[in-house]
mmCIF file of C-alpha atoms in Angstrom:
data_model
loop_
_atom_site.group_PDB
_atom_site.id
_atom_site.type_symbol
_atom_site.label_atom_id
_atom_site.label_comp_id
_atom_site.label_asym_id
_atom_site.label_seq_id
_atom_site.Cartn_x
_atom_site.Cartn_y
_atom_site.Cartn_z
ATOM 1 C CA MET B 20 104.652 86.341 133.055
ATOM 2 C CA ASN B 21 103.057 85.571 129.702
ATOM 3 C CA LEU B 22 103.838 89.064 128.457
ATOM 4 C CA LEU B 23 107.487 88.699 129.502
ATOM 5 C CA ASN B 24 107.791 85.335 127.717
ATOM 6 C CA PHE B 25 106.143 86.777 124.640
ATOM 7 C CA LEU B 26 108.567 89.734 124.547
ATOM 8 C CA ASN B 27 111.570 87.427 125.044
ATOM 9 C CA ARG B 28 110.427 85.237 122.144
ATOM 10 C CA GLN B 29 109.978 88.343 119.971
ATOM 11 C CA ILE B 30 113.467 89.566 120.798
ATOM 12 C CA VAL B 31 115.008 86.148 120.077
ATOM 13 C CA GLN B 32 113.041 85.878 116.821
ATOM 14 C CA THR B 33 114.100 89.410 115.784
ATOM 15 C CA GLN B 34 117.712 88.517 116.537
ATOM 16 C CA LYS B 35 117.401 85.342 114.420
ATOM 17 C CA VAL B 36 115.887 87.300 111.531
ATOM 18 C CA THR B 37 118.607 89.971 111.824
ATOM 19 C CA LEU B 38 121.311 87.293 111.968
ATOM 20 C CA ALA B 39 119.767 85.533 108.944
ATOM 21 C CA TYR B 40 119.696 88.829 107.040
ATOM 22 C CA ILE B 41 123.326 89.586 107.903
ATOM 23 C CA MET B 42 124.339 86.073 106.797
ATOM 24 C CA PHE B 43 122.380 86.517 103.537
ATOM 25 C CA VAL B 44 124.149 89.806 102.793
ATOM 26 C CA MET B 45 127.574 88.333 103.594
ATOM 27 C CA ILE B 46 126.967 85.265 101.399
ATOM 28 C CA SER B 47 125.698 87.473 98.565
ATOM 29 C CA LEU B 48 128.754 89.702 98.753
ATOM 30 C CA SER B 49 131.088 86.708 98.791
ATOM 31 C CA LEU B 50 129.331 85.235 95.740
ATOM 32 C CA ILE B 51 129.702 88.533 93.927
ATOM 33 C CA SER B 52 133.404 88.686 94.719
ATOM 34 C CA VAL B 53 133.856 85.026 93.702
ATOM 35 C CA SER B 54 132.022 85.613 90.420
ATOM 36 C CA ALA B 55 134.169 88.660 89.738
ATOM 37 C CA GLY B 56 137.143 86.724 91.090
ATOM 38 C CA PRO B 57 140.715 87.856 91.173
ATOM 39 C CA GLY B 58 141.926 88.846 87.735
ATOM 40 C CA LYS B 59 138.435 89.060 86.241
ATOM 41 C CA LYS B 60 137.501 92.384 84.691
ATOM 42 C CA ILE B 61 134.320 94.252 85.521
ATOM 43 C CA ASP B 62 132.581 96.646 83.110
ATOM 44 C CA LYS B 63 132.121 100.160 84.461
ATOM 45 C CA THR B 64 129.923 102.701 82.724
ATOM 46 C CA LEU B 65 132.039 105.752 82.122
ATOM 47 C CA THR B 66 130.547 109.219 81.620
ATOM 48 C CA MET B 67 132.875 112.192 81.429
ATOM 49 C CA SER B 68 132.269 115.931 81.245
ATOM 50 C CA VAL B 69 134.994 117.063 78.842
ATOM 51 C CA THR B 70 136.514 120.357 77.687
ATOM 52 C CA GLU B 71 138.861 119.654 74.766
ATOM 53 C CA THR B 72 141.210 122.094 73.004
ATOM 54 C CA ILE B 73 142.596 121.186 69.566
ATOM 55 C CA HIS B 74 145.468 123.129 67.961
ATOM 56 C CA PHE B 75 145.834 122.988 64.143
ATOM 57 C CA PRO B 76 148.879 124.747 62.655
ATOM 58 C CA LEU B 77 147.618 126.308 59.416
ATOM 59 C CA THR B 78 150.969 126.503 57.638
ATOM 60 C CA VAL B 79 152.060 122.873 58.065
ATOM 61 C CA LEU B 80 151.153 120.129 55.618
ATOM 62 C CA LEU B 81 152.938 116.787 55.978
ATOM 63 C CA PHE B 82 152.696 113.454 54.176
ATOM 64 C CA ASP B 83 152.319 110.026 55.776
ATOM 65 C CA GLU B 84 154.200 106.860 54.753
ATOM 66 C CA TYR B 85 151.679 106.319 51.918
ATOM 67 C CA GLY B 86 151.997 109.853 50.530
ATOM 68 C CA ARG B 87 148.637 111.051 51.886
ATOM 69 C CA PRO B 88 148.634 114.728 52.973
ATOM 70 C CA TYR B 89 147.677 115.596 56.549
ATOM 71 C CA ILE B 90 147.791 118.449 59.032
ATOM 72 C CA PRO B 91 149.304 117.429 62.368
ATOM 73 C CA TYR B 92 147.395 118.499 65.470
ATOM 74 C CA THR B 93 147.550 118.256 69.243
ATOM 75 C CA THR B 94 144.709 117.867 71.690
ATOM 76 C CA THR B 95 144.564 118.566 75.406
ATOM 77 C CA ALA B 96 141.492 118.117 77.561
ATOM 78 C CA THR B 97 140.277 118.130 81.120
ATOM 79 C CA ALA B 98 137.538 115.804 82.257
ATOM 80 C CA GLN B 99 135.588 114.754 85.320
ATOM 81 C CA ALA B 100 134.517 111.117 85.589
ATOM 82 C CA ARG B 101 133.168 108.902 88.353
ATOM 83 C CA HIS B 102 135.824 106.165 88.188
ATOM 84 C CA LEU B 103 138.693 108.481 87.240
ATOM 85 C CA GLY B 104 138.150 111.724 89.167
ATOM 86 C CA LYS B 105 139.491 114.960 87.686
ATOM 87 C CA SER B 106 141.338 113.645 84.658
ATOM 88 C CA SER B 107 143.308 114.898 81.697
ATOM 89 C CA LEU B 108 143.688 113.750 78.102
ATOM 90 C CA ALA B 109 146.446 114.525 75.636
ATOM 91 C CA SER B 110 146.944 113.294 72.086
ATOM 92 C CA VAL B 111 148.743 113.922 68.823
ATOM 93 C CA GLY B 112 147.020 113.231 65.566
ATOM 94 C CA ARG B 113 146.668 113.587 61.851
ATOM 95 C CA TYR B 114 143.890 115.456 60.088
ATOM 96 C CA TYR B 115 143.853 113.993 56.566
ATOM 97 C CA VAL B 116 142.858 116.258 53.708
ATOM 98 C CA GLY B 117 141.932 115.259 50.197
ATOM 99 C CA PRO B 118 141.197 117.119 46.987
ATOM 100 C CA PHE B 119 137.676 117.938 48.198
ATOM 101 C CA GLY B 120 138.400 118.718 51.855
ATOM 102 C CA PRO B 121 138.763 116.786 55.091
ATOM 103 C CA GLU B 122 138.683 112.988 54.848
ATOM 104 C CA SER B 123 139.583 111.464 58.197
ATOM 105 C CA VAL B 124 141.167 111.996 61.580
ATOM 106 C CA ASP B 125 143.274 109.682 63.702
ATOM 107 C CA SER B 126 145.290 110.135 66.880
ATOM 108 C CA VAL B 127 146.966 108.380 69.787
ATOM 109 C CA GLY B 128 146.993 109.648 73.334
ATOM 110 C CA GLU B 129 146.626 109.046 77.027
ATOM 111 C CA LEU B 130 143.849 109.489 79.544
ATOM 112 C CA VAL B 131 145.334 110.236 82.992
ATOM 113 C CA ALA B 132 143.181 109.646 86.083
ATOM 114 C CA ALA B 133 143.313 111.886 89.141
ATOM 115 C CA ASN B 134 145.708 109.495 90.920
ATOM 116 C CA GLY B 135 148.117 109.395 87.951
ATOM 117 C CA ASP B 136 147.065 105.995 86.545
ATOM 118 C CA VAL B 137 147.167 106.096 82.740
ATOM 119 C CA ILE B 138 144.984 104.548 80.024
ATOM 120 C CA PRO B 139 146.344 104.796 76.445
ATOM 121 C CA PHE B 140 143.853 105.327 73.615
ATOM 122 C CA ASP B 141 143.537 105.425 69.836
ATOM 123 C CA TYR B 142 141.017 107.615 68.032
ATOM 124 C CA ALA B 143 139.751 107.393 64.476
ATOM 125 C CA GLU B 144 136.960 109.130 62.613
ATOM 126 C CA ASP B 145 135.919 108.881 58.975
ATOM 127 C CA LEU B 146 134.802 112.406 58.040
ATOM 128 C CA LEU B 147 133.459 111.352 54.633
ATOM 129 C CA ASN B 148 130.997 108.882 56.161
ATOM 130 C CA ALA B 149 130.234 110.595 59.470
ATOM 131 C CA GLU B 150 126.963 108.694 59.907
ATOM 132 C CA ASP B 151 128.784 105.367 59.722
ATOM 133 C CA ASN B 152 131.577 106.223 62.159
ATOM 134 C CA ASP B 153 131.170 109.172 64.470
ATOM 135 C CA GLY B 154 134.546 108.719 66.147
ATOM 136 C CA VAL B 155 135.452 106.483 69.056
ATOM 137 C CA LEU B 156 138.254 106.592 71.604
ATOM 138 C CA VAL B 157 139.414 102.983 71.960
ATOM 139 C CA LEU B 158 140.936 102.457 75.416
ATOM 140 C CA SER B 159 143.526 99.701 75.751
ATOM 141 C CA GLY B 160 146.187 98.826 78.333
ATOM 142 C CA GLY B 161 147.148 101.084 81.180
ATOM 143 C CA SER B 162 149.025 101.462 84.417
ATOM 144 C CA GLY B 163 148.100 101.022 88.070
ATOM 145 C CA ARG B 164 144.543 99.774 88.534
ATOM 146 C CA PHE B 165 144.000 100.193 84.782
ATOM 147 C CA GLU B 166 146.656 97.653 83.799
ATOM 148 C CA ASN B 167 145.178 95.668 80.881
ATOM 149 C CA ALA B 168 142.068 97.883 80.835
ATOM 150 C CA GLU B 169 139.921 98.044 77.723
ATOM 151 C CA GLY B 170 136.898 99.988 76.604
ATOM 152 C CA PHE B 171 135.662 102.898 74.535
ATOM 153 C CA LEU B 172 134.370 106.460 74.772
ATOM 154 C CA ARG B 173 132.196 108.327 72.268
ATOM 155 C CA TRP B 174 131.066 111.983 72.189
ATOM 156 C CA ASP B 175 127.399 112.331 73.166
ATOM 157 C CA ALA B 176 125.036 114.488 71.125
ATOM 158 C CA GLY B 177 124.882 118.154 72.020
ATOM 159 C CA MET B 178 128.587 118.970 72.057
ATOM 160 C CA GLU B 179 129.321 122.722 71.988
ATOM 161 C CA THR B 180 132.084 123.822 69.618
ATOM 162 C CA GLU B 181 133.929 127.131 69.518
ATOM 163 C CA THR B 182 136.604 128.042 66.937
ATOM 164 C CA MET B 183 139.126 130.865 66.908
ATOM 165 C CA ASN B 184 142.162 131.905 64.943
ATOM 166 C CA SER B 185 145.372 132.595 66.794
ATOM 167 C CA VAL B 186 149.144 132.439 66.391
ATOM 168 C CA ASP B 187 151.689 130.099 67.950
ATOM 169 C CA GLU B 188 154.886 131.123 69.787
ATOM 170 C CA ALA B 189 156.689 131.657 66.457
ATOM 171 C CA GLY B 190 153.899 133.853 65.092
ATOM 172 C CA ALA B 191 152.528 131.232 62.675
ATOM 173 C CA PRO B 192 148.724 131.083 62.309
ATOM 174 C CA ILE B 193 146.849 128.290 64.097
ATOM 175 C CA LEU B 194 143.228 127.292 64.347
ATOM 176 C CA ILE B 195 141.988 126.496 67.857
ATOM 177 C CA ILE B 196 138.860 124.391 68.314
ATOM 178 C CA ILE B 197 137.311 124.039 71.768
ATOM 179 C CA ASN B 198 134.758 121.259 72.297
ATOM 180 C CA ARG B 199 132.660 121.004 75.454
ATOM 181 C CA GLY B 200 130.370 118.121 76.126
ATOM 182 C CA THR B 201 129.977 114.644 77.500
ATOM 183 C CA MET B 202 131.669 111.419 76.462
ATOM 184 C CA SER B 203 130.159 108.083 77.409
ATOM 185 C CA GLY B 204 131.292 104.508 77.125
ATOM 186 C CA ILE B 205 132.472 101.408 78.942
ATOM 187 C CA LEU B 206 135.713 100.829 80.798
ATOM 188 C CA ARG B 207 136.616 97.249 81.747
ATOM 189 C CA TYR B 208 139.361 96.773 84.328
#
C-alpha cells in the first residue's frame, strides 16, 4: 500500500511539473509575441549564396544629368537565402568613369523571394575609396510579407570573380563579369 501511494504521488507530482512547464512555455511564447506585437518589425539575419552576372556594353558611354560620363549596365543574379528561399535579383546601374578610370557605381533593383514577394534595393559603391565604402545593397519597402521592409546586404570576403568578353545580340562587344560568393546583412520586416 505504501508503494502504491508513493507511485501515485510521483505521478501526480510529475503531472504538476509537466503542466507547470507547459504553462511556462505558453506564457513565454505569448510574451514574445506581445513584445513583437502586431505591426512591429523583427530583425532577421540574412545570408545569401549569390551568383551574379553583370553585362557592360563596351561601346556605350552616356552622361547623367550633371554631365558625368557613365557606362550603363545590367545585373541579374540567383540566390539562396533562409528567409527568402531560391531568389532572384535584377538591377540597372551606372558605372561612372573619370579621367583616371572608374570612380563609382550605383544601381536600383529588386530582390524577388521564392514566393514572388519583392524587396526593392539601391546600391552604391565608391571605387576611389574602396576601404571606406565597400558597397551595400540598401533594402527598403516591398510587397507581401516584405511590405515596409528595411535592411542591408554586403558582399562577404572571398568572392570569386570571372570576366569574359562577348558580343550582344547586335554584335556589339560587351564585358561580362560573374561574381560568386556570399552576401550577409539584416532584413527587418
